[in-house]
Amino acid sequence: MASLSFFRRMSLPKMGKLSSKMNASEPNAEERVSTPEKQTVLLLHAPRQPYQLTDNYPVPQVKGDLEVLVKTRAIGLNPIDWKAPDFNFGIPELPYISGRELAGEIVETSGRSSRLKLGDRVLVISTDYRDLRKAAYQEYVVALDYNTVRLPPALSLEKASTLGVAFVAAALALGVCMGVDFSDVLDGPDLYRLLREVASEDLPSDIRKECLDGIRDHERALPGDWLAVWGGSSTSAHLTIQLAKLAGLKTVAVVDKAKHGLRLANHKAIRTDLLVDSHDSRRAVDIIRSNLKGKLRFGIDTRGADSATSLLQALSPGNLTSSSLVPVGAVDGSPPSPPATPDDSMLLSAHLIALTGLPKQPAPEGTVFHTVPIKLFHEVPAIGEALSSWLERLLAEGRICAPEIVDIEQGLESVNKGLDRMRRGEISGGKLVVKVA
């Protein structure tokens, strides 16, 4: 794990910018409000079964200086919460507690190093699915302080519970897989640079190649570059488009225009430069290629292998870097000479990032396939802290907005009902939220 001193040094100046907007008090060595020893949770006992409401389950214990205990108030439901039990994946043990994002209040802190205080309203983003203490489907949840986001007063807990996982996935897809630098957006992170300041052995071995070799420095996405998002109505697309626009990228969204076209066209935060109907995937590819004329090198798919394959067909690899096209003498005033033929190291690859499934075929020449290294958020403190503190600033300054809430269910016992609605495809273009208390 990256050293604590490193990620604290990276983030402390940024945190100071929020002091006037956040509810803060002086920290104690340890703070706790009265919490029960037992709680109510939802347990999964076997695949393809509903979650079971269970009383008298132990309240999870805080360990170490970097953990806090949060009282759950609102839970954002995600597709993984029904797909994992239905298809029997991502379940490391049984019985299992699921749930990846929630909002609530801090009820316990464990050490002097925590930047969080009792009573803080927070968003908890739990990408660590192997630690059941951090799962959302329970009344009390343990969270790492660098995976916890303090909320501005104007943002409701219900709204906050919709955006955590989508934000992390979007920021990592853009910042790591595409190399987008967010330094000019409220002093956001340059994840490409930050990853190279972390010791390579502190990066999980299974994502190290993606983190360090996924994209070359001269290929990084820059303001003015085009990004196509296939499945533009999802919550992950909602955050991806917003962050891409803040970074100066031009965006294409491929969506079911009959269902979502008007909403996207009228929504200032997620209005794209080009909106394409997904009804006929071949025609969608033709529209993108004819409008962008070989300028599309970056694509993010949010739906699955089939749509990722279509998006692959819309990409245009093999362009030259802008620097390689500048004739000698064009800058200093001397007569220009023809540019030299660039070697392969200066060619720009196309980059396809899949959130749910890559094409079944191998990546063609000139194209790189990416999967989002989501575990960076909880396993590398420098990355988790950089993203959490940046999200605090974005929310405090109103620079991004949460996805729309389609409906709110009441109580932990209603989670199964909500997941059934998602299974049936009733939830589209926004999030379903469960209000716990």
JSON list of C-alpha atoms in Angstrom, two decimals, residues 92-311:
[
{"chain": "A", "resi": 92, "resn": "PRO", "atom": "CA", "xyz": [-16.47, -14.00, -2.20]},
{"chain": "A", "resi": 93, "resn": "GLU", "atom": "CA", "xyz": [-18.30, -15.67, 0.70]},
{"chain": "A", "resi": 94, "resn": "LEU", "atom": "CA", "xyz": [-21.73, -16.74, 1.94]},
{"chain": "A", "resi": 95, "resn": "PRO", "atom": "CA", "xyz": [-23.75, -15.44, 3.61]},
{"chain": "A", "resi": 96, "resn": "TYR", "atom": "CA", "xyz": [-22.91, -12.19, 1.83]},
{"chain": "A", "resi": 97, "resn": "ILE", "atom": "CA", "xyz": [-23.79, -8.52, 2.30]},
{"chain": "A", "resi": 98, "resn": "SER", "atom": "CA", "xyz": [-23.98, -6.44, -0.87]},
{"chain": "A", "resi": 99, "resn": "GLY", "atom": "CA", "xyz": [-24.38, -2.75, -1.73]},
{"chain": "A", "resi": 100, "resn": "ARG", "atom": "CA", "xyz": [-21.73, -0.41, -3.09]},
{"chain": "A", "resi": 101, "resn": "GLU", "atom": "CA", "xyz": [-22.82, 3.16, -2.26]},
{"chain": "A", "resi": 102, "resn": "LEU", "atom": "CA", "xyz": [-24.71, 4.92, 0.51]},
{"chain": "A", "resi": 103, "resn": "ALA", "atom": "CA", "xyz": [-25.09, 8.26, 2.24]},
{"chain": "A", "resi": 104, "resn": "GLY", "atom": "CA", "xyz": [-25.42, 8.87, 5.96]},
{"chain": "A", "resi": 105, "resn": "GLU", "atom": "CA", "xyz": [-23.78, 10.42, 9.02]},
{"chain": "A", "resi": 106, "resn": "ILE", "atom": "CA", "xyz": [-20.49, 9.73, 10.78]},
{"chain": "A", "resi": 107, "resn": "VAL", "atom": "CA", "xyz": [-21.11, 8.12, 14.20]},
{"chain": "A", "resi": 108, "resn": "GLU", "atom": "CA", "xyz": [-17.57, 7.03, 15.04]},
{"chain": "A", "resi": 109, "resn": "THR", "atom": "CA", "xyz": [-14.02, 7.99, 14.15]},
{"chain": "A", "resi": 110, "resn": "SER", "atom": "CA", "xyz": [-11.03, 5.96, 15.24]},
{"chain": "A", "resi": 111, "resn": "GLY", "atom": "CA", "xyz": [-7.95, 8.16, 15.27]},
{"chain": "A", "resi": 112, "resn": "ARG", "atom": "CA", "xyz": [-6.37, 11.61, 15.12]},
{"chain": "A", "resi": 113, "resn": "SER", "atom": "CA", "xyz": [-5.57, 11.27, 11.43]},
{"chain": "A", "resi": 114, "resn": "SER", "atom": "CA", "xyz": [-9.19, 11.21, 10.29]},
{"chain": "A", "resi": 115, "resn": "ARG", "atom": "CA", "xyz": [-10.35, 14.36, 8.48]},
{"chain": "A", "resi": 116, "resn": "LEU", "atom": "CA", "xyz": [-13.95, 13.37, 9.20]},
{"chain": "A", "resi": 117, "resn": "LYS", "atom": "CA", "xyz": [-15.92, 14.46, 12.28]},
{"chain": "A", "resi": 118, "resn": "LEU", "atom": "CA", "xyz": [-18.90, 13.17, 14.19]},
{"chain": "A", "resi": 119, "resn": "GLY", "atom": "CA", "xyz": [-22.14, 14.19, 12.51]},
{"chain": "A", "resi": 120, "resn": "ASP", "atom": "CA", "xyz": [-20.61, 14.88, 9.09]},
{"chain": "A", "resi": 121, "resn": "ARG", "atom": "CA", "xyz": [-23.03, 14.08, 6.28]},
{"chain": "A", "resi": 122, "resn": "VAL", "atom": "CA", "xyz": [-21.11, 11.84, 3.91]},
{"chain": "A", "resi": 123, "resn": "LEU", "atom": "CA", "xyz": [-21.21, 9.74, 0.78]},
{"chain": "A", "resi": 124, "resn": "VAL", "atom": "CA", "xyz": [-19.55, 6.33, 1.20]},
{"chain": "A", "resi": 125, "resn": "ILE", "atom": "CA", "xyz": [-18.24, 4.68, -1.99]},
{"chain": "A", "resi": 126, "resn": "SER", "atom": "CA", "xyz": [-17.59, 1.01, -1.24]},
{"chain": "A", "resi": 127, "resn": "THR", "atom": "CA", "xyz": [-15.65, -0.54, -4.11]},
{"chain": "A", "resi": 128, "resn": "ASP", "atom": "CA", "xyz": [-14.08, -3.11, -1.75]},
{"chain": "A", "resi": 129, "resn": "TYR", "atom": "CA", "xyz": [-16.69, -5.85, -2.15]},
{"chain": "A", "resi": 130, "resn": "ARG", "atom": "CA", "xyz": [-14.60, -8.41, -0.22]},
{"chain": "A", "resi": 131, "resn": "ASP", "atom": "CA", "xyz": [-14.93, -6.59, 3.12]},
{"chain": "A", "resi": 132, "resn": "LEU", "atom": "CA", "xyz": [-18.50, -7.11, 4.32]},
{"chain": "A", "resi": 133, "resn": "ARG", "atom": "CA", "xyz": [-18.11, -4.37, 6.95]},
{"chain": "A", "resi": 134, "resn": "LYS", "atom": "CA", "xyz": [-18.11, -1.86, 4.07]},
{"chain": "A", "resi": 135, "resn": "ALA", "atom": "CA", "xyz": [-21.24, -3.13, 2.28]},
{"chain": "A", "resi": 136, "resn": "ALA", "atom": "CA", "xyz": [-24.24, -0.82, 2.07]},
{"chain": "A", "resi": 137, "resn": "TYR", "atom": "CA", "xyz": [-27.08, -3.23, 2.88]},
{"chain": "A", "resi": 138, "resn": "GLN", "atom": "CA", "xyz": [-26.86, -2.74, 6.64]},
{"chain": "A", "resi": 139, "resn": "GLU", "atom": "CA", "xyz": [-27.70, -0.06, 9.16]},
{"chain": "A", "resi": 140, "resn": "TYR", "atom": "CA", "xyz": [-24.08, 0.73, 10.07]},
{"chain": "A", "resi": 141, "resn": "VAL", "atom": "CA", "xyz": [-21.16, 0.65, 7.65]},
{"chain": "A", "resi": 142, "resn": "VAL", "atom": "CA", "xyz": [-17.40, 0.91, 8.08]},
{"chain": "A", "resi": 143, "resn": "ALA", "atom": "CA", "xyz": [-15.68, 3.18, 5.55]},
{"chain": "A", "resi": 144, "resn": "LEU", "atom": "CA", "xyz": [-12.12, 4.21, 4.81]},
{"chain": "A", "resi": 145, "resn": "ASP", "atom": "CA", "xyz": [-11.82, 7.94, 5.33]},
{"chain": "A", "resi": 146, "resn": "TYR", "atom": "CA", "xyz": [-10.13, 8.33, 1.93]},
{"chain": "A", "resi": 147, "resn": "ASN", "atom": "CA", "xyz": [-13.15, 6.65, 0.27]},
{"chain": "A", "resi": 148, "resn": "THR", "atom": "CA", "xyz": [-15.62, 8.93, 2.06]},
{"chain": "A", "resi": 149, "resn": "VAL", "atom": "CA", "xyz": [-16.89, 12.25, 0.70]},
{"chain": "A", "resi": 150, "resn": "ARG", "atom": "CA", "xyz": [-18.25, 15.08, 2.85]},
{"chain": "A", "resi": 151, "resn": "LEU", "atom": "CA", "xyz": [-21.42, 16.58, 1.42]},
{"chain": "A", "resi": 152, "resn": "PRO", "atom": "CA", "xyz": [-22.40, 20.23, 0.99]},
{"chain": "A", "resi": 153, "resn": "PRO", "atom": "CA", "xyz": [-25.53, 21.29, 2.91]},
{"chain": "A", "resi": 154, "resn": "ALA", "atom": "CA", "xyz": [-27.68, 21.74, -0.19]},
{"chain": "A", "resi": 155, "resn": "LEU", "atom": "CA", "xyz": [-27.24, 18.16, -1.42]},
{"chain": "A", "resi": 156, "resn": "SER", "atom": "CA", "xyz": [-29.72, 15.66, 0.00]},
{"chain": "A", "resi": 157, "resn": "LEU", "atom": "CA", "xyz": [-28.59, 12.28, 1.24]},
{"chain": "A", "resi": 158, "resn": "GLU", "atom": "CA", "xyz": [-30.85, 10.63, -1.32]},
{"chain": "A", "resi": 159, "resn": "LYS", "atom": "CA", "xyz": [-29.27, 12.55, -4.19]},
{"chain": "A", "resi": 160, "resn": "ALA", "atom": "CA", "xyz": [-25.78, 11.90, -2.85]},
{"chain": "A", "resi": 161, "resn": "SER", "atom": "CA", "xyz": [-26.35, 8.14, -2.76]},
{"chain": "A", "resi": 162, "resn": "THR", "atom": "CA", "xyz": [-26.73, 8.03, -6.56]},
{"chain": "A", "resi": 163, "resn": "LEU", "atom": "CA", "xyz": [-23.34, 9.18, -7.78]},
{"chain": "A", "resi": 164, "resn": "GLY", "atom": "CA", "xyz": [-20.43, 7.52, -5.96]},
{"chain": "A", "resi": 165, "resn": "VAL", "atom": "CA", "xyz": [-19.62, 4.40, -7.96]},
{"chain": "A", "resi": 166, "resn": "ALA", "atom": "CA", "xyz": [-20.42, 6.14, -11.25]},
{"chain": "A", "resi": 167, "resn": "PHE", "atom": "CA", "xyz": [-18.07, 8.99, -10.37]},
{"chain": "A", "resi": 168, "resn": "VAL", "atom": "CA", "xyz": [-15.19, 6.66, -9.49]},
{"chain": "A", "resi": 169, "resn": "ALA", "atom": "CA", "xyz": [-15.67, 4.58, -12.64]},
{"chain": "A", "resi": 170, "resn": "ALA", "atom": "CA", "xyz": [-15.86, 7.70, -14.82]},
{"chain": "A", "resi": 171, "resn": "ALA", "atom": "CA", "xyz": [-12.85, 9.41, -13.24]},
{"chain": "A", "resi": 172, "resn": "LEU", "atom": "CA", "xyz": [-10.67, 6.29, -13.51]},
{"chain": "A", "resi": 173, "resn": "ALA", "atom": "CA", "xyz": [-11.77, 5.55, -17.09]},
{"chain": "A", "resi": 174, "resn": "LEU", "atom": "CA", "xyz": [-10.94, 9.09, -18.15]},
{"chain": "A", "resi": 175, "resn": "GLY", "atom": "CA", "xyz": [-7.93, 9.73, -15.94]},
{"chain": "A", "resi": 176, "resn": "VAL", "atom": "CA", "xyz": [-6.17, 6.35, -16.11]},
{"chain": "A", "resi": 177, "resn": "CYS", "atom": "CA", "xyz": [-7.30, 4.67, -19.33]},
{"chain": "A", "resi": 178, "resn": "MET", "atom": "CA", "xyz": [-7.40, 7.89, -21.38]},
{"chain": "A", "resi": 179, "resn": "GLY", "atom": "CA", "xyz": [-4.82, 9.94, -19.47]},
{"chain": "A", "resi": 180, "resn": "VAL", "atom": "CA", "xyz": [-7.08, 12.98, -19.01]},
{"chain": "A", "resi": 181, "resn": "ASP", "atom": "CA", "xyz": [-5.51, 15.64, -16.78]},
{"chain": "A", "resi": 182, "resn": "PHE", "atom": "CA", "xyz": [-8.05, 17.29, -14.46]},
{"chain": "A", "resi": 183, "resn": "SER", "atom": "CA", "xyz": [-5.60, 19.78, -12.93]},
{"chain": "A", "resi": 184, "resn": "ASP", "atom": "CA", "xyz": [-7.46, 22.76, -14.39]},
{"chain": "A", "resi": 185, "resn": "VAL", "atom": "CA", "xyz": [-10.83, 21.61, -13.00]},
{"chain": "A", "resi": 186, "resn": "LEU", "atom": "CA", "xyz": [-10.84, 22.78, -9.36]},
{"chain": "A", "resi": 187, "resn": "ASP", "atom": "CA", "xyz": [-7.31, 21.47, -8.93]},
{"chain": "A", "resi": 188, "resn": "GLY", "atom": "CA", "xyz": [-8.37, 17.93, -9.81]},
{"chain": "A", "resi": 189, "resn": "PRO", "atom": "CA", "xyz": [-5.96, 15.01, -10.08]},
{"chain": "A", "resi": 190, "resn": "ASP", "atom": "CA", "xyz": [-3.64, 14.15, -12.91]},
{"chain": "A", "resi": 191, "resn": "LEU", "atom": "CA", "xyz": [-3.99, 10.42, -12.32]},
{"chain": "A", "resi": 192, "resn": "TYR", "atom": "CA", "xyz": [-1.50, 9.55, -15.08]},
{"chain": "A", "resi": 193, "resn": "ARG", "atom": "CA", "xyz": [1.23, 11.47, -13.24]},
{"chain": "A", "resi": 194, "resn": "LEU", "atom": "CA", "xyz": [0.06, 10.46, -9.77]},
{"chain": "A", "resi": 195, "resn": "LEU", "atom": "CA", "xyz": [0.23, 6.75, -10.58]},
{"chain": "A", "resi": 196, "resn": "ARG", "atom": "CA", "xyz": [3.83, 7.14, -11.64]},
{"chain": "A", "resi": 197, "resn": "GLU", "atom": "CA", "xyz": [4.68, 8.66, -8.28]},
{"chain": "A", "resi": 198, "resn": "VAL", "atom": "CA", "xyz": [3.34, 5.60, -6.48]},
{"chain": "A", "resi": 199, "resn": "ALA", "atom": "CA", "xyz": [5.82, 2.73, -6.09]},
{"chain": "A", "resi": 200, "resn": "SER", "atom": "CA", "xyz": [4.90, 0.10, -8.69]},
{"chain": "A", "resi": 201, "resn": "GLU", "atom": "CA", "xyz": [4.84, -2.61, -6.04]},
{"chain": "A", "resi": 202, "resn": "ASP", "atom": "CA", "xyz": [2.08, -0.67, -4.25]},
{"chain": "A", "resi": 203, "resn": "LEU", "atom": "CA", "xyz": [-0.18, -1.10, -7.29]},
{"chain": "A", "resi": 204, "resn": "PRO", "atom": "CA", "xyz": [-2.19, -4.36, -7.33]},
{"chain": "A", "resi": 205, "resn": "SER", "atom": "CA", "xyz": [-0.43, -6.77, -9.69]},
{"chain": "A", "resi": 206, "resn": "ASP", "atom": "CA", "xyz": [-3.55, -7.56, -11.73]},
{"chain": "A", "resi": 207, "resn": "ILE", "atom": "CA", "xyz": [-4.11, -3.91, -12.72]},
{"chain": "A", "resi": 208, "resn": "ARG", "atom": "CA", "xyz": [-0.49, -2.70, -12.80]},
{"chain": "A", "resi": 209, "resn": "LYS", "atom": "CA", "xyz": [-0.18, -2.98, -16.58]},
{"chain": "A", "resi": 210, "resn": "GLU", "atom": "CA", "xyz": [-3.38, -1.00, -17.14]},
{"chain": "A", "resi": 211, "resn": "CYS", "atom": "CA", "xyz": [-2.22, 1.67, -14.70]},
{"chain": "A", "resi": 212, "resn": "LEU", "atom": "CA", "xyz": [1.29, 2.13, -16.08]},
{"chain": "A", "resi": 213, "resn": "ASP", "atom": "CA", "xyz": [1.24, 0.86, -19.68]},
{"chain": "A", "resi": 214, "resn": "GLY", "atom": "CA", "xyz": [-2.34, 1.34, -20.84]},
{"chain": "A", "resi": 215, "resn": "ILE", "atom": "CA", "xyz": [-1.69, 4.57, -22.71]},
{"chain": "A", "resi": 216, "resn": "ARG", "atom": "CA", "xyz": [1.50, 6.34, -23.77]},
{"chain": "A", "resi": 217, "resn": "ASP", "atom": "CA", "xyz": [2.20, 9.90, -22.75]},
{"chain": "A", "resi": 218, "resn": "HIS", "atom": "CA", "xyz": [1.89, 11.37, -26.25]},
{"chain": "A", "resi": 219, "resn": "GLU", "atom": "CA", "xyz": [-1.48, 9.63, -26.73]},
{"chain": "A", "resi": 220, "resn": "ARG", "atom": "CA", "xyz": [-3.21, 11.15, -23.70]},
{"chain": "A", "resi": 221, "resn": "ALA", "atom": "CA", "xyz": [-6.58, 12.75, -24.36]},
{"chain": "A", "resi": 222, "resn": "LEU", "atom": "CA", "xyz": [-6.40, 16.53, -24.61]},
{"chain": "A", "resi": 223, "resn": "PRO", "atom": "CA", "xyz": [-9.01, 19.32, -24.68]},
{"chain": "A", "resi": 224, "resn": "GLY", "atom": "CA", "xyz": [-10.74, 19.23, -28.06]},
{"chain": "A", "resi": 225, "resn": "ASP", "atom": "CA", "xyz": [-10.38, 15.47, -28.53]},
{"chain": "A", "resi": 226, "resn": "TRP", "atom": "CA", "xyz": [-13.55, 13.47, -29.16]},
{"chain": "A", "resi": 227, "resn": "LEU", "atom": "CA", "xyz": [-15.00, 10.84, -26.82]},
{"chain": "A", "resi": 228, "resn": "ALA", "atom": "CA", "xyz": [-17.95, 8.59, -27.72]},
{"chain": "A", "resi": 229, "resn": "VAL", "atom": "CA", "xyz": [-20.02, 7.05, -24.92]},
{"chain": "A", "resi": 230, "resn": "TRP", "atom": "CA", "xyz": [-22.21, 4.14, -25.99]},
{"chain": "A", "resi": 231, "resn": "GLY", "atom": "CA", "xyz": [-25.09, 3.72, -23.57]},
{"chain": "A", "resi": 232, "resn": "GLY", "atom": "CA", "xyz": [-25.21, 7.41, -22.74]},
{"chain": "A", "resi": 233, "resn": "SER", "atom": "CA", "xyz": [-28.30, 7.19, -20.52]},
{"chain": "A", "resi": 234, "resn": "SER", "atom": "CA", "xyz": [-26.65, 5.19, -17.70]},
{"chain": "A", "resi": 235, "resn": "THR", "atom": "CA", "xyz": [-25.50, 6.80, -14.47]},
{"chain": "A", "resi": 236, "resn": "SER", "atom": "CA", "xyz": [-21.87, 6.00, -15.29]},
{"chain": "A", "resi": 237, "resn": "ALA", "atom": "CA", "xyz": [-22.34, 7.77, -18.63]},
{"chain": "A", "resi": 238, "resn": "HIS", "atom": "CA", "xyz": [-24.00, 10.69, -16.81]},
{"chain": "A", "resi": 239, "resn": "LEU", "atom": "CA", "xyz": [-20.83, 11.26, -14.77]},
{"chain": "A", "resi": 240, "resn": "THR", "atom": "CA", "xyz": [-18.46, 10.40, -17.62]},
{"chain": "A", "resi": 241, "resn": "ILE", "atom": "CA", "xyz": [-19.98, 13.01, -19.91]},
{"chain": "A", "resi": 242, "resn": "GLN", "atom": "CA", "xyz": [-19.91, 15.67, -17.21]},
{"chain": "A", "resi": 243, "resn": "LEU", "atom": "CA", "xyz": [-16.26, 15.07, -16.32]},
{"chain": "A", "resi": 244, "resn": "ALA", "atom": "CA", "xyz": [-15.24, 14.86, -19.97]},
{"chain": "A", "resi": 245, "resn": "LYS", "atom": "CA", "xyz": [-16.90, 18.19, -20.70]},
{"chain": "A", "resi": 246, "resn": "LEU", "atom": "CA", "xyz": [-15.23, 19.81, -17.69]},
{"chain": "A", "resi": 247, "resn": "ALA", "atom": "CA", "xyz": [-11.88, 18.64, -19.08]},
{"chain": "A", "resi": 248, "resn": "GLY", "atom": "CA", "xyz": [-12.63, 20.21, -22.47]},
{"chain": "A", "resi": 249, "resn": "LEU", "atom": "CA", "xyz": [-13.37, 17.04, -24.45]},
{"chain": "A", "resi": 250, "resn": "LYS", "atom": "CA", "xyz": [-16.00, 16.94, -27.20]},
{"chain": "A", "resi": 251, "resn": "THR", "atom": "CA", "xyz": [-18.58, 14.24, -26.60]},
{"chain": "A", "resi": 252, "resn": "VAL", "atom": "CA", "xyz": [-20.83, 11.86, -28.51]},
{"chain": "A", "resi": 253, "resn": "ALA", "atom": "CA", "xyz": [-23.62, 9.95, -26.77]},
{"chain": "A", "resi": 254, "resn": "VAL", "atom": "CA", "xyz": [-25.21, 6.89, -28.34]},
{"chain": "A", "resi": 255, "resn": "VAL", "atom": "CA", "xyz": [-28.63, 6.33, -26.73]},
{"chain": "A", "resi": 256, "resn": "ASP", "atom": "CA", "xyz": [-32.18, 5.27, -27.35]},
{"chain": "A", "resi": 257, "resn": "LYS", "atom": "CA", "xyz": [-33.33, 8.69, -28.54]},
{"chain": "A", "resi": 258, "resn": "ALA", "atom": "CA", "xyz": [-37.01, 7.83, -28.20]},
{"chain": "A", "resi": 259, "resn": "LYS", "atom": "CA", "xyz": [-36.53, 7.23, -24.46]},
{"chain": "A", "resi": 260, "resn": "HIS", "atom": "CA", "xyz": [-33.68, 9.55, -23.55]},
{"chain": "A", "resi": 261, "resn": "GLY", "atom": "CA", "xyz": [-32.95, 11.92, -26.42]},
{"chain": "A", "resi": 262, "resn": "LEU", "atom": "CA", "xyz": [-35.02, 14.87, -25.21]},
{"chain": "A", "resi": 263, "resn": "ARG", "atom": "CA", "xyz": [-33.72, 14.59, -21.63]},
{"chain": "A", "resi": 264, "resn": "LEU", "atom": "CA", "xyz": [-30.09, 14.57, -22.75]},
{"chain": "A", "resi": 265, "resn": "ALA", "atom": "CA", "xyz": [-30.61, 17.36, -25.26]},
{"chain": "A", "resi": 266, "resn": "ASN", "atom": "CA", "xyz": [-32.23, 19.62, -22.64]},
{"chain": "A", "resi": 267, "resn": "HIS", "atom": "CA", "xyz": [-29.88, 18.83, -19.74]},
{"chain": "A", "resi": 268, "resn": "LYS", "atom": "CA", "xyz": [-27.08, 21.39, -19.71]},
{"chain": "A", "resi": 269, "resn": "ALA", "atom": "CA", "xyz": [-24.64, 19.26, -17.70]},
{"chain": "A", "resi": 270, "resn": "ILE", "atom": "CA", "xyz": [-24.88, 16.20, -19.96]},
{"chain": "A", "resi": 271, "resn": "ARG", "atom": "CA", "xyz": [-25.77, 17.77, -23.31]},
{"chain": "A", "resi": 272, "resn": "THR", "atom": "CA", "xyz": [-23.34, 16.32, -25.84]},
{"chain": "A", "resi": 273, "resn": "ASP", "atom": "CA", "xyz": [-21.88, 17.72, -29.04]},
{"chain": "A", "resi": 274, "resn": "LEU", "atom": "CA", "xyz": [-23.42, 14.86, -31.03]},
{"chain": "A", "resi": 275, "resn": "LEU", "atom": "CA", "xyz": [-26.41, 12.71, -30.04]},
{"chain": "A", "resi": 276, "resn": "VAL", "atom": "CA", "xyz": [-26.85, 9.45, -31.97]},
{"chain": "A", "resi": 277, "resn": "ASP", "atom": "CA", "xyz": [-29.74, 6.98, -31.88]},
{"chain": "A", "resi": 278, "resn": "SER", "atom": "CA", "xyz": [-28.70, 3.47, -30.81]},
{"chain": "A", "resi": 279, "resn": "HIS", "atom": "CA", "xyz": [-31.73, 1.75, -32.41]},
{"chain": "A", "resi": 280, "resn": "ASP", "atom": "CA", "xyz": [-29.72, 0.68, -35.47]},
{"chain": "A", "resi": 281, "resn": "SER", "atom": "CA", "xyz": [-26.13, 0.09, -34.35]},
{"chain": "A", "resi": 282, "resn": "ARG", "atom": "CA", "xyz": [-24.74, -0.07, -37.90]},
{"chain": "A", "resi": 283, "resn": "ARG", "atom": "CA", "xyz": [-26.35, 3.24, -38.78]},
{"chain": "A", "resi": 284, "resn": "ALA", "atom": "CA", "xyz": [-25.07, 4.73, -35.49]},
{"chain": "A", "resi": 285, "resn": "VAL", "atom": "CA", "xyz": [-21.52, 3.76, -36.47]},
{"chain": "A", "resi": 286, "resn": "ASP", "atom": "CA", "xyz": [-21.99, 5.31, -39.91]},
{"chain": "A", "resi": 287, "resn": "ILE", "atom": "CA", "xyz": [-23.28, 8.57, -38.38]},
{"chain": "A", "resi": 288, "resn": "ILE", "atom": "CA", "xyz": [-20.32, 8.83, -36.03]},
{"chain": "A", "resi": 289, "resn": "ARG", "atom": "CA", "xyz": [-17.77, 8.10, -38.74]},
{"chain": "A", "resi": 290, "resn": "SER", "atom": "CA", "xyz": [-19.32, 10.50, -41.25]},
{"chain": "A", "resi": 291, "resn": "ASN", "atom": "CA", "xyz": [-19.56, 13.35, -38.74]},
{"chain": "A", "resi": 292, "resn": "LEU", "atom": "CA", "xyz": [-16.20, 12.94, -37.02]},
{"chain": "A", "resi": 293, "resn": "LYS", "atom": "CA", "xyz": [-14.28, 12.01, -40.17]},
{"chain": "A", "resi": 294, "resn": "GLY", "atom": "CA", "xyz": [-11.53, 9.97, -38.55]},
{"chain": "A", "resi": 295, "resn": "LYS", "atom": "CA", "xyz": [-11.16, 12.10, -35.40]},
{"chain": "A", "resi": 296, "resn": "LEU", "atom": "CA", "xyz": [-12.53, 9.61, -32.87]},
{"chain": "A", "resi": 297, "resn": "ARG", "atom": "CA", "xyz": [-9.84, 7.79, -30.88]},
{"chain": "A", "resi": 298, "resn": "PHE", "atom": "CA", "xyz": [-11.61, 7.32, -27.53]},
{"chain": "A", "resi": 299, "resn": "GLY", "atom": "CA", "xyz": [-14.72, 5.32, -26.74]},
{"chain": "A", "resi": 300, "resn": "ILE", "atom": "CA", "xyz": [-16.34, 4.22, -23.48]},
{"chain": "A", "resi": 301, "resn": "ASP", "atom": "CA", "xyz": [-19.01, 1.52, -23.52]},
{"chain": "A", "resi": 302, "resn": "THR", "atom": "CA", "xyz": [-21.43, 1.12, -20.60]},
{"chain": "A", "resi": 303, "resn": "ARG", "atom": "CA", "xyz": [-23.68, -1.68, -21.89]},
{"chain": "A", "resi": 304, "resn": "GLY", "atom": "CA", "xyz": [-21.84, -4.87, -22.87]},
{"chain": "A", "resi": 305, "resn": "ALA", "atom": "CA", "xyz": [-19.79, -6.80, -25.41]},
{"chain": "A", "resi": 306, "resn": "ASP", "atom": "CA", "xyz": [-22.18, -6.28, -28.35]},
{"chain": "A", "resi": 307, "resn": "SER", "atom": "CA", "xyz": [-22.33, -2.50, -28.08]},
{"chain": "A", "resi": 308, "resn": "ALA", "atom": "CA", "xyz": [-18.60, -2.39, -27.33]},
{"chain": "A", "resi": 309, "resn": "THR", "atom": "CA", "xyz": [-18.06, -4.20, -30.65]},
{"chain": "A", "resi": 310, "resn": "SER", "atom": "CA", "xyz": [-20.14, -1.57, -32.44]},
{"chain": "A", "resi": 311, "resn": "LEU", "atom": "CA", "xyz": [-18.22, 1.22, -30.74]}
]
